[in-house]
């Protein structure tokens, strides 16, 4: 419990520093006439098919990443027969790949374009999910 309390004190100490970096007026209510314009703009957004598809892709990838964060080591150990160390290393490799993708994504986007990066990322993600779900063990997935 002491570790949790110490981390809470560290976070509480960072709050005043973070509050200074929030621009003035953030979160304050707009004029009363703004509500009607907002609902109309929301309807306009909902009609934009490209934006909705991007939202669906982001939701699917977030669910896949969250599931992997929660269950990947357990699946590797109990479902595919790896030892606990290997299961943890596989998860560490997954986390490293996600981190590299986040930091290197801008470079890929500039080089290959937004659409190609989204398509390639979705294809790689689907391939990785299929390998994890359908391969019996590490040797079958490499063959």
Coordinates of C-alpha atoms in Angstrom, one line a residue:
X1 CA 0.0 0.0 0.0
X2 CA 2.9 2.4 0.6
X3 CA 3.9 2.2 -3.0
X4 CA 0.4 3.3 -4.1
X5 CA 0.3 6.2 -1.6
X6 CA 3.7 7.4 -2.8
X7 CA 2.7 7.3 -6.4
X8 CA -0.4 9.3 -5.5
X9 CA 1.7 12.0 -3.8
X10 CA 3.9 12.2 -7.0
X11 CA 0.8 12.7 -9.2
X12 CA -0.7 15.2 -6.8
X13 CA 2.6 17.2 -6.9
X14 CA 2.4 17.3 -10.7
X15 CA -1.2 18.7 -10.8
X16 CA -0.3 22.4 -10.3
X17 CA 2.4 22.1 -13.0
X18 CA -0.1 20.6 -15.4
X19 CA -2.8 23.2 -14.6
X20 CA -0.5 26.0 -15.7
X21 CA -0.2 24.6 -19.2
X22 CA -4.0 24.5 -19.8
X23 CA -5.0 27.5 -22.0
X24 CA -7.2 30.1 -20.5
X25 CA -10.9 29.5 -21.2
X26 CA -10.7 25.8 -21.8
X27 CA -13.8 24.0 -20.7
X28 CA -15.9 27.1 -20.2
X29 CA -19.4 27.0 -21.6
X30 CA -20.0 28.9 -24.9
X31 CA -22.8 31.3 -25.6
X32 CA -26.4 30.0 -25.5
X33 CA -26.9 30.0 -29.3
X34 CA -24.0 27.6 -29.6
X35 CA -26.1 24.5 -28.7
X36 CA -28.2 24.5 -31.9
X37 CA -25.1 24.9 -34.1
X38 CA -23.4 22.1 -32.3
X39 CA -26.2 19.6 -32.9
X40 CA -26.2 20.5 -36.6
X41 CA -22.4 20.0 -36.9
X42 CA -22.7 16.7 -35.1
X43 CA -25.2 15.5 -37.7
X44 CA -22.9 16.7 -40.4
X45 CA -20.1 14.7 -38.8
X46 CA -22.2 11.6 -38.6
X47 CA -22.9 11.8 -42.4
X48 CA -19.2 11.9 -43.2
X49 CA -18.6 8.2 -44.2
X50 CA -14.8 8.6 -44.3
X51 CA -14.7 10.0 -40.8
X52 CA -17.0 7.2 -39.5
X53 CA -14.8 4.6 -41.1
X54 CA -11.7 6.0 -39.5
X55 CA -13.6 5.9 -36.2
X56 CA -14.5 2.2 -36.7
X57 CA -10.9 1.4 -37.6
X58 CA -9.5 3.2 -34.5
X59 CA -12.1 1.5 -32.3
X60 CA -11.2 -2.0 -33.7
X61 CA -7.5 -1.4 -33.3
X62 CA -8.0 -0.1 -29.7
X63 CA -10.0 -3.1 -28.8
X64 CA -7.4 -5.4 -30.3
X65 CA -4.6 -3.7 -28.5
X66 CA -6.5 -3.7 -25.2
X67 CA -7.3 -7.3 -25.5
X68 CA -3.7 -8.2 -26.2
X69 CA -2.6 -6.1 -23.3
X70 CA -4.9 -8.0 -21.0
X71 CA -4.8 -11.6 -22.4
X72 CA -1.7 -12.1 -24.7
X73 CA 0.7 -13.6 -22.1
X74 CA -2.1 -15.8 -20.7
X75 CA -3.0 -17.0 -24.2
X76 CA 0.6 -17.8 -25.0
X77 CA 1.1 -19.8 -21.9
X78 CA -2.2 -21.6 -21.5
X79 CA -3.4 -21.7 -25.1
X80 CA -0.2 -22.2 -27.0
X81 CA 2.0 -24.0 -24.5
X82 CA 4.8 -21.4 -24.1
X83 CA 6.5 -21.1 -20.7
X84 CA 5.8 -18.1 -18.5
X85 CA 9.0 -16.3 -19.5
X86 CA 8.3 -16.8 -23.2
X87 CA 4.8 -15.5 -22.8
X88 CA 6.0 -12.4 -21.1
X89 CA 8.7 -11.8 -23.7
X90 CA 6.1 -12.2 -26.5
X91 CA 4.0 -9.5 -24.8
X92 CA 7.1 -7.3 -24.4
X93 CA 7.7 -7.7 -28.1
X94 CA 4.1 -6.7 -28.8
X95 CA 4.4 -3.6 -26.6
X96 CA 7.7 -2.7 -28.2
X97 CA 6.2 -3.0 -31.7
X98 CA 3.2 -0.8 -30.6
X99 CA 5.6 1.8 -29.2
X100 CA 7.7 1.8 -32.4
X101 CA 4.6 2.2 -34.5
X102 CA 3.5 5.2 -32.5
X103 CA 6.9 6.9 -32.6
X104 CA 7.6 6.0 -36.2
X105 CA 4.1 6.4 -37.6
X106 CA 4.7 10.0 -38.6
X107 CA 7.7 9.0 -40.7
X108 CA 5.7 6.2 -42.5
X109 CA 2.8 8.6 -43.1
X110 CA 5.0 11.2 -44.7
X111 CA 6.7 8.6 -46.9
X112 CA 3.8 6.3 -47.9
X113 CA 0.7 8.5 -47.4
X114 CA -2.1 8.3 -44.9
X115 CA -4.3 5.8 -46.8
X116 CA -1.5 3.4 -47.4
X117 CA -0.3 3.5 -43.8
X118 CA -3.8 2.9 -42.5
X119 CA -4.3 0.0 -44.9
X120 CA -0.9 -1.5 -44.1
X121 CA -1.4 -1.1 -40.4
X122 CA -4.8 -2.8 -40.6
X123 CA -3.4 -5.6 -42.7
X124 CA -0.5 -6.2 -40.4
X125 CA -2.8 -6.1 -37.4
X126 CA -5.2 -8.6 -38.9
X127 CA -2.4 -10.9 -39.9
X128 CA -1.0 -10.8 -36.4
X129 CA -4.4 -11.5 -34.9
X130 CA -4.9 -14.4 -37.3
X131 CA -1.5 -15.9 -36.4
X132 CA -2.2 -15.7 -32.7
X133 CA -5.7 -17.1 -33.0
X134 CA -5.3 -19.8 -35.6
X135 CA -1.7 -21.1 -35.2
X136 CA -1.3 -24.0 -32.8
X137 CA 2.3 -23.2 -31.8
X138 CA 5.3 -21.2 -32.8
X139 CA 6.5 -23.9 -35.3
X140 CA 3.2 -24.0 -37.2
X141 CA 3.1 -20.3 -37.6
X142 CA 6.6 -20.2 -39.2
X143 CA 6.0 -23.1 -41.6

